[in-house]
mmCIF file of C-alpha atoms in Angstrom:
data_model
loop_
_atom_site.group_PDB
_atom_site.id
_atom_site.type_symbol
_atom_site.label_atom_id
_atom_site.label_comp_id
_atom_site.label_asym_id
_atom_site.label_seq_id
_atom_site.Cartn_x
_atom_site.Cartn_y
_atom_site.Cartn_z
ATOM 1 C CA MET A 1 101.689 114.821 77.950
ATOM 2 C CA PRO A 2 101.136 117.790 80.170
ATOM 3 C CA GLN A 3 103.477 117.921 83.091
ATOM 4 C CA THR A 4 101.673 119.035 86.404
ATOM 5 C CA THR A 5 103.287 120.613 89.441
ATOM 6 C CA THR A 6 103.669 118.171 92.372
ATOM 7 C CA THR A 7 103.473 119.241 95.928
ATOM 8 C CA ALA A 8 106.803 120.931 97.003
ATOM 9 C CA THR A 9 108.913 119.941 99.568
ATOM 10 C CA GLU A 10 109.248 122.090 102.966
ATOM 11 C CA PRO A 11 112.703 122.502 105.000
ATOM 12 C CA ALA A 12 113.222 119.786 107.185
ATOM 13 C CA GLY A 13 111.019 119.806 110.318
ATOM 14 C CA SER A 14 107.852 121.420 108.792
ATOM 15 C CA ARG A 15 104.472 119.697 107.861
ATOM 16 C CA PRO A 16 103.716 118.408 104.631
ATOM 17 C CA ALA A 17 103.443 121.002 102.342
ATOM 18 C CA GLU A 18 99.659 122.223 101.178
ATOM 19 C CA PRO A 19 99.352 121.755 97.710
ATOM 20 C CA ALA A 20 98.193 124.658 95.300
ATOM 21 C CA ALA A 21 94.428 125.384 95.019
ATOM 22 C CA THR A 22 95.083 125.477 91.493
ATOM 23 C CA PRO A 23 93.492 123.093 88.629
ATOM 24 C CA GLY A 24 95.761 120.182 88.578
ATOM 25 C CA THR A 25 96.797 120.178 91.927
ATOM 26 C CA PRO A 26 94.825 119.874 95.334
ATOM 27 C CA GLY A 27 94.339 122.450 98.016
ATOM 28 C CA VAL A 28 92.679 123.244 101.160
ATOM 29 C CA LEU A 29 89.500 125.078 99.971
ATOM 30 C CA SER A 30 87.026 126.839 102.037
ATOM 31 C CA ALA A 31 83.665 124.939 101.680
ATOM 32 C CA PRO A 32 80.462 124.470 103.203
ATOM 33 C CA ARG A 33 80.927 121.771 105.912
ATOM 34 C CA THR A 34 79.894 117.994 105.638
ATOM 35 C CA GLY A 35 78.071 117.157 108.986
ATOM 36 C CA PRO A 36 79.219 114.100 110.938
ATOM 37 C CA GLY A 37 76.224 111.913 110.012
ATOM 38 C CA SER A 38 76.241 112.889 106.337
ATOM 39 C CA ALA A 39 75.809 110.164 103.632
ATOM 40 C CA ALA A 40 77.885 109.999 100.614
ATOM 41 C CA PRO A 41 77.690 112.632 98.237
ATOM 42 C CA ALA A 42 75.300 112.308 95.892
ATOM 43 C CA ALA A 43 76.785 114.411 93.092
ATOM 44 C CA SER A 44 78.421 112.857 90.138
ATOM 45 C CA VAL A 45 81.656 114.226 88.392
ATOM 46 C CA PRO A 46 81.267 115.331 84.635
ATOM 47 C CA ALA A 47 84.249 113.543 83.321
ATOM 48 C CA PRO A 48 86.527 114.272 80.367
ATOM 49 C CA ALA A 49 85.612 112.001 77.500
ATOM 50 C CA PRO A 50 87.076 108.416 78.368
ATOM 51 C CA ASP A 51 90.392 107.369 76.845
ATOM 52 C CA ALA A 52 92.110 104.629 78.678
ATOM 53 C CA GLY A 53 95.284 104.787 76.512
ATOM 54 C CA ARG A 54 95.601 108.802 77.186
ATOM 55 C CA THR A 55 97.686 110.078 80.020
ATOM 56 C CA ALA A 56 96.107 112.051 82.762
ATOM 57 C CA GLY A 57 97.090 115.955 82.767
ATOM 58 C CA ALA A 58 96.120 118.762 84.748
ATOM 59 C CA SER A 59 92.511 119.066 83.009
ATOM 60 C CA ASP A 60 92.018 115.608 83.904
ATOM 61 C CA PHE A 61 91.985 116.719 87.842
ATOM 62 C CA ALA A 62 90.178 119.631 87.716
ATOM 63 C CA PRO A 63 86.372 118.364 87.677
ATOM 64 C CA LEU A 64 87.323 116.199 90.553
ATOM 65 C CA LEU A 65 89.038 118.705 92.497
ATOM 66 C CA LYS A 66 85.872 121.216 91.741
ATOM 67 C CA THR A 67 83.148 118.749 92.777
ATOM 68 C CA VAL A 68 85.070 117.495 95.863
ATOM 69 C CA ARG A 69 85.256 121.333 96.839
ATOM 70 C CA GLY A 70 81.516 121.679 96.021
ATOM 71 C CA GLN A 71 80.753 119.134 98.420
ATOM 72 C CA GLY A 72 82.560 120.570 101.277
ATOM 73 C CA LEU A 73 84.743 117.426 101.624
ATOM 74 C CA LEU A 74 87.966 120.038 102.142
ATOM 75 C CA ASP A 75 86.404 121.642 104.939
ATOM 76 C CA ARG A 76 88.168 120.561 108.339
ATOM 77 C CA ARG A 77 86.329 118.429 111.012
ATOM 78 C CA THR A 78 88.146 120.356 114.021
ATOM 79 C CA GLY A 79 85.438 119.124 116.325
ATOM 80 C CA TRP A 80 85.870 115.376 115.427
ATOM 81 C CA TYR A 81 89.463 115.349 116.122
ATOM 82 C CA ALA A 82 88.827 117.150 119.264
ATOM 83 C CA ARG A 83 86.533 114.468 120.664
ATOM 84 C CA GLY A 84 88.883 111.581 119.220
ATOM 85 C CA ILE A 85 91.973 113.217 121.021
ATOM 86 C CA THR A 86 90.129 113.525 123.904
ATOM 87 C CA VAL A 87 89.229 109.691 124.100
ATOM 88 C CA ASN A 88 92.626 108.645 123.093
ATOM 89 C CA ALA A 89 94.015 110.558 126.034
ATOM 90 C CA LEU A 90 91.807 109.445 128.408
ATOM 91 C CA ALA A 91 92.293 105.842 127.279
ATOM 92 C CA LEU A 92 96.299 106.446 127.497
ATOM 93 C CA ALA A 93 95.624 107.707 131.003
ATOM 94 C CA ALA A 94 93.549 104.459 132.003
ATOM 95 C CA VAL A 95 96.026 101.838 130.772
ATOM 96 C CA ALA A 96 98.546 103.704 132.785
ATOM 97 C CA ALA A 97 96.512 103.540 135.499
ATOM 98 C CA GLY A 98 95.980 99.672 135.149
ATOM 99 C CA ILE A 99 99.712 99.438 135.148
ATOM 100 C CA VAL A 100 100.115 100.964 138.229
ATOM 101 C CA LEU A 101 97.332 99.120 139.963
ATOM 102 C CA LEU A 102 98.480 95.548 138.730
ATOM 103 C CA GLY A 103 101.809 96.335 139.663
ATOM 104 C CA ASP A 104 104.821 93.913 139.705
ATOM 105 C CA THR A 105 103.346 91.201 137.981
ATOM 106 C CA TRP A 106 103.812 89.365 134.792
ATOM 107 C CA TRP A 107 99.709 89.911 134.127
ATOM 108 C CA THR A 108 100.468 93.349 133.602
ATOM 109 C CA LEU A 109 102.183 92.537 130.355
ATOM 110 C CA LEU A 110 98.792 91.772 129.083
ATOM 111 C CA LEU A 111 98.090 95.503 129.044
ATOM 112 C CA ALA A 112 101.081 96.004 126.325
ATOM 113 C CA ALA A 113 98.802 94.912 123.690
ATOM 114 C CA PRO A 114 96.213 97.622 124.347
ATOM 115 C CA LEU A 115 98.876 100.476 125.105
ATOM 116 C CA ALA A 116 100.144 99.268 121.499
ATOM 117 C CA VAL A 117 96.745 99.816 120.008
ATOM 118 C CA LEU A 118 96.594 103.503 121.652
ATOM 119 C CA TRP A 119 100.046 104.347 120.487
ATOM 120 C CA THR A 120 99.151 103.558 116.996
ATOM 121 C CA ARG A 121 95.598 105.603 117.582
ATOM 122 C CA THR A 122 98.060 108.358 118.619
ATOM 123 C CA ALA A 123 100.491 107.881 115.744
ATOM 124 C CA PHE A 124 97.583 108.518 113.505
ATOM 125 C CA VAL A 125 96.648 111.894 115.000
ATOM 126 C CA GLY A 126 100.244 112.844 114.435
ATOM 127 C CA HIS A 127 99.997 111.850 110.832
ATOM 128 C CA ASP A 128 96.928 114.134 110.370
ATOM 129 C CA ALA A 129 98.403 116.621 111.875
ATOM 130 C CA GLY A 130 101.221 116.658 109.943
ATOM 131 C CA HIS A 131 98.887 117.062 106.967
ATOM 132 C CA ALA A 132 96.960 119.863 108.352
ATOM 133 C CA GLN A 133 93.816 118.070 108.644
ATOM 134 C CA ILE A 134 92.949 118.777 111.939
ATOM 135 C CA THR A 135 93.264 122.816 111.899
ATOM 136 C CA GLY A 136 94.133 125.660 109.430
ATOM 137 C CA ASP A 137 96.650 127.076 112.011
ATOM 138 C CA ARG A 138 100.013 125.753 111.276
ATOM 139 C CA ARG A 139 101.135 126.682 114.800
ATOM 140 C CA THR A 140 98.402 124.691 116.557
ATOM 141 C CA GLY A 141 99.044 122.112 113.856
ATOM 142 C CA ARG A 142 102.710 121.933 115.285
ATOM 143 C CA ILE A 143 101.895 121.641 118.724
ATOM 144 C CA ILE A 144 99.627 118.547 118.264
ATOM 145 C CA GLY A 145 102.147 116.741 115.986
ATOM 146 C CA LEU A 146 105.008 117.624 118.810
ATOM 147 C CA VAL A 147 102.872 116.276 121.743
ATOM 148 C CA HIS A 148 101.474 113.000 120.192
ATOM 149 C CA GLY A 149 104.874 112.422 118.163
ATOM 150 C CA ASN A 150 107.565 113.565 120.237
ATOM 151 C CA LEU A 151 106.470 113.523 123.773
ATOM 152 C CA LEU A 152 103.750 110.637 123.335
ATOM 153 C CA LEU A 153 105.556 108.440 121.086
ATOM 154 C CA GLY A 154 108.990 109.539 120.991
ATOM 155 C CA MET A 155 109.147 110.138 117.259
ATOM 156 C CA ASN A 156 110.566 112.836 115.765
ATOM 157 C CA GLU A 157 107.571 114.610 113.630
ATOM 158 C CA ALA A 158 109.926 116.716 111.996
ATOM 159 C CA TRP A 159 111.814 113.496 110.546
ATOM 160 C CA TRP A 160 108.347 111.807 109.911
ATOM 161 C CA ASN A 161 107.106 114.917 107.995
ATOM 162 C CA ASP A 162 110.632 115.613 106.148
ATOM 163 C CA LYS A 163 110.051 111.933 104.837
ATOM 164 C CA HIS A 164 106.608 111.892 104.116
ATOM 165 C CA VAL A 165 106.361 114.958 102.240
ATOM 166 C CA ARG A 166 108.797 113.416 99.748
ATOM 167 C CA HIS A 167 106.724 110.408 99.879
ATOM 168 C CA HIS A 168 103.356 112.486 98.789
ATOM 169 C CA ALA A 169 105.217 114.222 95.985
ATOM 170 C CA HIS A 170 106.530 111.192 94.398
ATOM 171 C CA PRO A 171 104.944 108.089 95.873
ATOM 172 C CA ASN A 172 106.855 104.659 94.607
ATOM 173 C CA HIS A 173 109.486 106.798 92.614
ATOM 174 C CA VAL A 174 112.297 104.741 93.605
ATOM 175 C CA ASP A 175 114.560 107.765 93.061
ATOM 176 C CA LYS A 176 112.544 110.554 95.141
ATOM 177 C CA ASP A 177 110.327 108.321 97.455
ATOM 178 C CA PRO A 178 112.406 107.678 100.484
ATOM 179 C CA ASP A 179 109.718 104.645 101.656
ATOM 180 C CA VAL A 180 110.949 102.648 98.350
ATOM 181 C CA GLY A 181 114.700 103.308 98.938
ATOM 182 C CA VAL A 182 117.189 101.039 100.065
ATOM 183 C CA GLY A 183 116.595 99.926 103.467
ATOM 184 C CA ALA A 184 116.209 96.587 105.505
ATOM 185 C CA LEU A 185 113.939 95.950 102.517
ATOM 186 C CA VAL A 186 114.411 96.827 98.750
ATOM 187 C CA TRP A 187 111.501 97.299 96.063
ATOM 188 C CA THR A 188 113.216 96.603 92.842
ATOM 189 C CA GLN A 189 115.642 93.976 91.310
ATOM 190 C CA ARG A 190 118.063 96.695 90.347
ATOM 191 C CA GLN A 191 118.296 97.493 94.148
ATOM 192 C CA ALA A 192 118.209 93.490 94.830
ATOM 193 C CA ALA A 193 121.068 93.351 92.722
ATOM 194 C CA ARG A 194 123.358 95.328 94.596
ATOM 195 C CA ARG A 195 123.015 93.546 97.810
ATOM 196 C CA GLU A 196 126.003 91.701 99.159
ATOM 197 C CA GLY A 197 126.591 89.736 102.310
ATOM 198 C CA PHE A 198 124.006 89.756 105.123
ATOM 199 C CA ALA A 199 122.034 92.182 103.049
ATOM 200 C CA ARG A 200 121.612 89.980 99.885
ATOM 201 C CA TRP A 201 120.369 87.032 102.638
ATOM 202 C CA LEU A 202 117.729 89.352 103.861
ATOM 203 C CA THR A 203 116.599 90.529 100.257
ATOM 204 C CA ARG A 204 116.547 87.080 99.320
ATOM 205 C CA HIS A 205 113.773 86.325 102.059
ATOM 206 C CA GLN A 206 112.511 89.718 102.688
ATOM 207 C CA ALA A 207 108.940 88.446 101.997
ATOM 208 C CA ARG A 208 108.893 85.819 104.849
ATOM 209 C CA LEU A 209 110.577 87.989 107.064
ATOM 210 C CA PHE A 210 108.616 91.336 106.392
ATOM 211 C CA PHE A 211 106.011 90.793 109.424
ATOM 212 C CA PRO A 212 108.636 89.587 111.842
ATOM 213 C CA LEU A 213 110.564 92.777 110.586
ATOM 214 C CA LEU A 214 107.916 95.132 111.635
ATOM 215 C CA LEU A 215 108.293 93.825 115.412
ATOM 216 C CA LEU A 216 111.665 95.910 115.306
ATOM 217 C CA GLU A 217 109.743 99.072 113.802
ATOM 218 C CA GLY A 218 108.866 100.700 117.128
ATOM 219 C CA ILE A 219 112.270 100.743 117.815
ATOM 220 C CA ALA A 220 113.532 102.016 114.454
ATOM 221 C CA LEU A 221 111.233 104.855 114.687
ATOM 222 C CA LYS A 222 112.784 106.541 117.701
ATOM 223 C CA VAL A 223 116.423 105.596 116.344
ATOM 224 C CA SER A 224 115.443 107.325 113.161
ATOM 225 C CA GLY A 225 114.029 110.376 114.995
ATOM 226 C CA PHE A 226 117.018 110.786 117.154
ATOM 227 C CA ARG A 227 119.375 110.551 114.152
ATOM 228 C CA PHE A 228 117.641 113.334 112.234
ATOM 229 C CA LEU A 229 118.213 115.845 115.188
ATOM 230 C CA SER A 230 121.402 116.525 113.686
ATOM 231 C CA ARG A 231 119.636 117.982 110.720
ATOM 232 C CA GLN A 232 117.508 120.425 112.954
ATOM 233 C CA ARG A 233 118.826 123.423 113.903
ATOM 234 C CA GLY A 234 118.622 125.663 117.519
ATOM 235 C CA THR A 235 115.594 125.999 119.029
ATOM 236 C CA GLU A 236 114.096 122.829 116.602
ATOM 237 C CA ARG A 237 116.756 120.687 117.869
ATOM 238 C CA PHE A 238 116.422 121.713 121.420
ATOM 239 C CA LEU A 239 112.466 121.476 121.607
ATOM 240 C CA SER A 240 112.190 117.926 119.368
ATOM 241 C CA GLY A 241 115.002 116.063 121.704
ATOM 242 C CA LEU A 242 113.731 117.550 124.549
ATOM 243 C CA LEU A 243 110.052 115.981 123.995
ATOM 244 C CA MET A 244 111.665 112.740 122.892
ATOM 245 C CA ILE A 245 113.999 112.665 126.170
ATOM 246 C CA ALA A 246 110.680 113.084 128.206
ATOM 247 C CA HIS A 247 109.049 110.678 126.383
ATOM 248 C CA LEU A 248 111.364 108.201 127.347
ATOM 249 C CA ALA A 249 111.545 109.705 131.097
ATOM 250 C CA LEU A 250 107.640 109.515 131.327
ATOM 251 C CA TRP A 251 107.125 105.987 130.320
ATOM 252 C CA GLY A 252 110.477 104.419 131.536
ATOM 253 C CA THR A 253 109.122 106.111 135.069
ATOM 254 C CA LEU A 254 105.803 104.777 134.899
ATOM 255 C CA PHE A 255 107.034 101.054 133.814
ATOM 256 C CA LEU A 256 109.792 101.167 136.947
ATOM 257 C CA ALA A 257 107.465 102.413 139.372
ATOM 258 C CA ALA A 258 104.852 99.498 138.723
ATOM 259 C CA MET A 259 107.224 96.905 138.106
ATOM 260 C CA SER A 260 110.866 95.549 138.971
ATOM 261 C CA PRO A 261 113.556 96.316 135.860
ATOM 262 C CA PRO A 262 112.944 92.778 134.193
ATOM 263 C CA LYS A 263 109.303 92.834 133.940
ATOM 264 C CA ALA A 264 109.757 96.633 132.913
ATOM 265 C CA LEU A 265 112.216 95.709 130.060
ATOM 266 C CA VAL A 266 109.906 93.175 128.807
ATOM 267 C CA PHE A 267 106.916 95.184 129.274
ATOM 268 C CA ALA A 268 108.603 97.957 126.939
ATOM 269 C CA LEU A 269 110.127 95.287 124.482
ATOM 270 C CA LEU A 270 106.803 93.810 124.018
ATOM 271 C CA LEU A 271 104.862 97.386 123.566
ATOM 272 C CA HIS A 272 107.549 98.675 120.921
ATOM 273 C CA ALA A 273 107.086 94.942 119.122
ATOM 274 C CA LEU A 274 103.467 95.208 118.850
ATOM 275 C CA PHE A 275 103.390 98.872 117.985
ATOM 276 C CA GLY A 276 105.744 98.423 115.270
ATOM 277 C CA LEU A 277 103.348 95.507 113.944
ATOM 278 C CA HIS A 278 100.071 97.648 114.124
ATOM 279 C CA LEU A 279 101.399 100.612 112.482
ATOM 280 C CA GLY A 280 103.380 98.533 109.892
ATOM 281 C CA MET A 281 100.282 96.627 109.228
ATOM 282 C CA ALA A 282 98.235 100.041 108.732
ATOM 283 C CA PHE A 283 101.087 101.220 106.123
ATOM 284 C CA ALA A 284 101.778 98.024 104.361
ATOM 285 C CA PRO A 285 98.711 97.789 102.247
ATOM 286 C CA ASN A 286 99.082 101.324 100.759
ATOM 287 C CA HIS A 287 101.732 101.072 97.620
ATOM 288 C CA LYS A 288 103.847 97.834 97.953
ATOM 289 C CA GLY A 289 103.329 96.020 94.897
ATOM 290 C CA MET A 290 101.702 99.060 92.798
ATOM 291 C CA GLU A 291 102.493 100.897 89.771
ATOM 292 C CA MET A 292 106.263 102.459 90.308
ATOM 293 C CA PRO A 293 107.120 105.431 87.817
ATOM 294 C CA ASP A 294 110.285 105.084 85.424
ATOM 295 C CA PRO A 295 112.560 106.750 87.491
ATOM 296 C CA ASP A 296 114.043 108.008 83.844
ATOM 297 C CA GLY A 297 110.849 109.528 82.487
ATOM 298 C CA ASP A 298 108.435 110.337 85.187
ATOM 299 C CA ARG A 299 106.164 112.676 83.708
ATOM 300 C CA TRP A 300 102.792 111.548 85.032
ATOM 301 C CA GLY A 301 100.215 114.239 85.987
ATOM 302 C CA HIS A 302 98.767 114.545 89.758
ATOM 303 C CA LEU A 303 95.863 112.029 89.087
ATOM 304 C CA GLN A 304 98.065 109.649 87.582
ATOM 305 C CA ARG A 305 100.626 109.550 89.543
ATOM 306 C CA GLN A 306 98.722 109.477 92.677
ATOM 307 C CA VAL A 307 95.736 106.741 91.769
ATOM 308 C CA LEU A 308 97.936 104.314 89.940
ATOM 309 C CA THR A 309 100.636 103.938 92.827
ATOM 310 C CA SER A 310 97.813 103.611 95.663
ATOM 311 C CA ARG A 311 95.700 100.614 96.568
ATOM 312 C CA ASN A 312 92.477 100.912 98.735
ATOM 313 C CA VAL A 313 91.439 98.536 101.469
ATOM 314 C CA ARG A 314 88.009 97.596 100.893
ATOM 315 C CA GLY A 315 86.089 97.155 104.695
ATOM 316 C CA ALA A 316 83.722 98.827 106.962
ATOM 317 C CA VAL A 317 83.786 100.799 110.216
ATOM 318 C CA LEU A 318 86.329 98.231 111.770
ATOM 319 C CA THR A 319 88.884 98.474 108.971
ATOM 320 C CA ASP A 320 88.283 102.474 109.047
ATOM 321 C CA TRP A 321 89.388 102.202 112.787
ATOM 322 C CA PHE A 322 92.227 99.662 112.491
ATOM 323 C CA LEU A 323 94.042 101.404 109.476
ATOM 324 C CA GLY A 324 93.258 104.771 110.758
ATOM 325 C CA GLY A 325 91.419 105.666 107.349
ATOM 326 C CA LEU A 326 94.837 104.962 105.568
ATOM 327 C CA ASN A 327 92.369 102.123 103.576
ATOM 328 C CA TYR A 328 91.350 105.461 101.635
ATOM 329 C CA GLN A 329 94.523 105.866 100.564
ATOM 330 C CA ILE A 330 93.800 106.985 96.859
ATOM 331 C CA GLU A 331 91.802 109.475 98.194
ATOM 332 C CA HIS A 332 94.301 110.447 100.775
ATOM 333 C CA HIS A 333 96.962 111.135 98.044
ATOM 334 C CA LEU A 334 94.718 113.277 96.310
ATOM 335 C CA PHE A 335 93.623 115.423 98.921
ATOM 336 C CA PRO A 336 96.069 115.124 101.333
ATOM 337 C CA SER A 337 94.436 117.990 103.872
ATOM 338 C CA MET A 338 91.098 116.123 103.564
ATOM 339 C CA PRO A 339 90.196 115.400 107.044
ATOM 340 C CA ARG A 340 89.950 111.576 107.549
ATOM 341 C CA PRO A 341 86.189 111.056 108.259
ATOM 342 C CA HIS A 342 85.605 112.865 105.027
ATOM 343 C CA LEU A 343 87.637 110.421 102.675
ATOM 344 C CA ARG A 344 84.873 107.674 102.770
ATOM 345 C CA LEU A 345 82.652 110.124 101.561
ATOM 346 C CA ALA A 346 84.950 111.172 98.650
ATOM 347 C CA GLN A 347 85.582 107.431 97.547
ATOM 348 C CA PRO A 348 82.310 106.967 95.547
ATOM 349 C CA LEU A 349 83.361 110.655 93.607
ATOM 350 C CA VAL A 350 86.699 109.547 93.008
ATOM 351 C CA LYS A 351 85.812 105.885 91.996
ATOM 352 C CA GLU A 352 83.217 107.023 89.727
ATOM 353 C CA TYR A 353 85.562 109.697 87.854
ATOM 354 C CA CYS A 354 88.220 107.504 87.550
ATOM 355 C CA ARG A 355 86.072 104.766 85.702
ATOM 356 C CA GLY A 356 84.758 107.748 83.617
ATOM 357 C CA ILE A 357 88.231 108.736 82.159
ATOM 358 C CA GLY A 358 89.343 104.850 81.951
ATOM 359 C CA MET A 359 91.562 105.070 84.661
ATOM 360 C CA PRO A 360 92.493 101.851 87.035
ATOM 361 C CA TYR A 361 91.671 102.103 90.422
ATOM 362 C CA THR A 362 92.829 99.550 92.583
ATOM 363 C CA GLU A 363 91.152 98.638 95.451
ATOM 364 C CA THR A 364 91.026 94.903 97.594
ATOM 365 C CA GLY A 365 90.625 93.149 100.518
ATOM 366 C CA LEU A 366 92.821 93.624 103.640
ATOM 367 C CA VAL A 367 94.409 90.152 103.014
ATOM 368 C CA GLU A 368 94.486 90.491 99.588
ATOM 369 C CA SER A 369 96.553 93.742 99.891
ATOM 370 C CA TYR A 370 98.919 91.890 102.262
ATOM 371 C CA ARG A 371 99.311 88.596 99.547
ATOM 372 C CA GLN A 372 99.857 91.188 96.792
ATOM 373 C CA GLY A 373 102.629 93.331 98.691
ATOM 374 C CA LEU A 374 104.225 89.881 99.854
ATOM 375 C CA ALA A 375 103.972 88.720 96.405
ATOM 376 C CA HIS A 376 106.012 91.930 94.908
ATOM 377 C CA MET A 377 108.789 91.528 97.735
ATOM 378 C CA HIS A 378 109.101 87.920 96.777
ATOM 379 C CA GLU A 379 109.466 88.738 93.384
ATOM 380 C CA VAL A 380 112.000 91.292 93.963
ATOM 381 C CA GLY A 381 114.196 88.624 95.437
ATOM 382 C CA ALA A 382 113.764 85.903 93.192
ATOM 383 C CA PRO A 383 116.933 86.694 91.281
ATOM 384 C CA LEU A 384 118.810 86.111 94.635
ATOM 385 C CA ARG A 385 117.323 82.810 95.073
#
């Protein structure tokens, strides 16, 4: 089977690497813009002769890339993002004003939910900036990532991008994808067999504990970001750390100015719990329970590596909004720099193309995606029960 080149990993603190614009890898390619109100492209993709038993290689991806490029779906939508960022910033300011106006009352806790939702919207912007979806200017994209990640969320965007680049290059690869490495949860029975003590008990029950554990994710993201500072150097470390400390000072001052310390603490804990839950629910359906490449012989091409390990979530506008476009996970992994509003337009092309070459294309409802992921986690922990 021919081996295609995977996305290269950039040094820590950089954005996810742009794949080269060559057959077999996606790239940022200049093309006519698809307007905000455009319908799904009508063009079909000329596919190689179907052969369900073969392995996808570079030649399988080239026709799809050519069609997507021709439809203008890799062109950026800077105006769309500018409007979204502005609306999100105004909404954050409105909730902050609401906290001040309500003041020192337990009713203020009700604002933790909308603020958690807006923090998740902020994280989606940081994610897209890291993939260079918003702008082709590297410096501008980095500034957007620093503001939305480090300053507004207290997340180290350098840590996130370092981790996310490796995930995109080798999704679901147990030795190369940090998202399926050993942590609080494990993803293979081989990993489970090595667990001892409390970790063994946790793995035994990890399916039923998954959503409760997401309540801790908001705080865990901050902790991981601060720990990553030791891997950064000079100005990068100073700037990242300064903005993360500014985040704590900014929101801490707001909460303490409006509420007594006990109420402020409860508000902050509730906010982080809801934020972690929402963000985790957006990322959880994407790969859990999907194919995991053989760590001893990963020779899949780009198309096969990204499609077989990813799961799309069926839905309409509300699903797109709730999941931040990550419900088009297959298209996002095939074309990581594709702007979020273009993913739904690319889906029919990708789905038709996969059908034409006999490659499985997984798409489920939201609830079913969680069921499949939890079933996989339950199966992984089965030998320990």
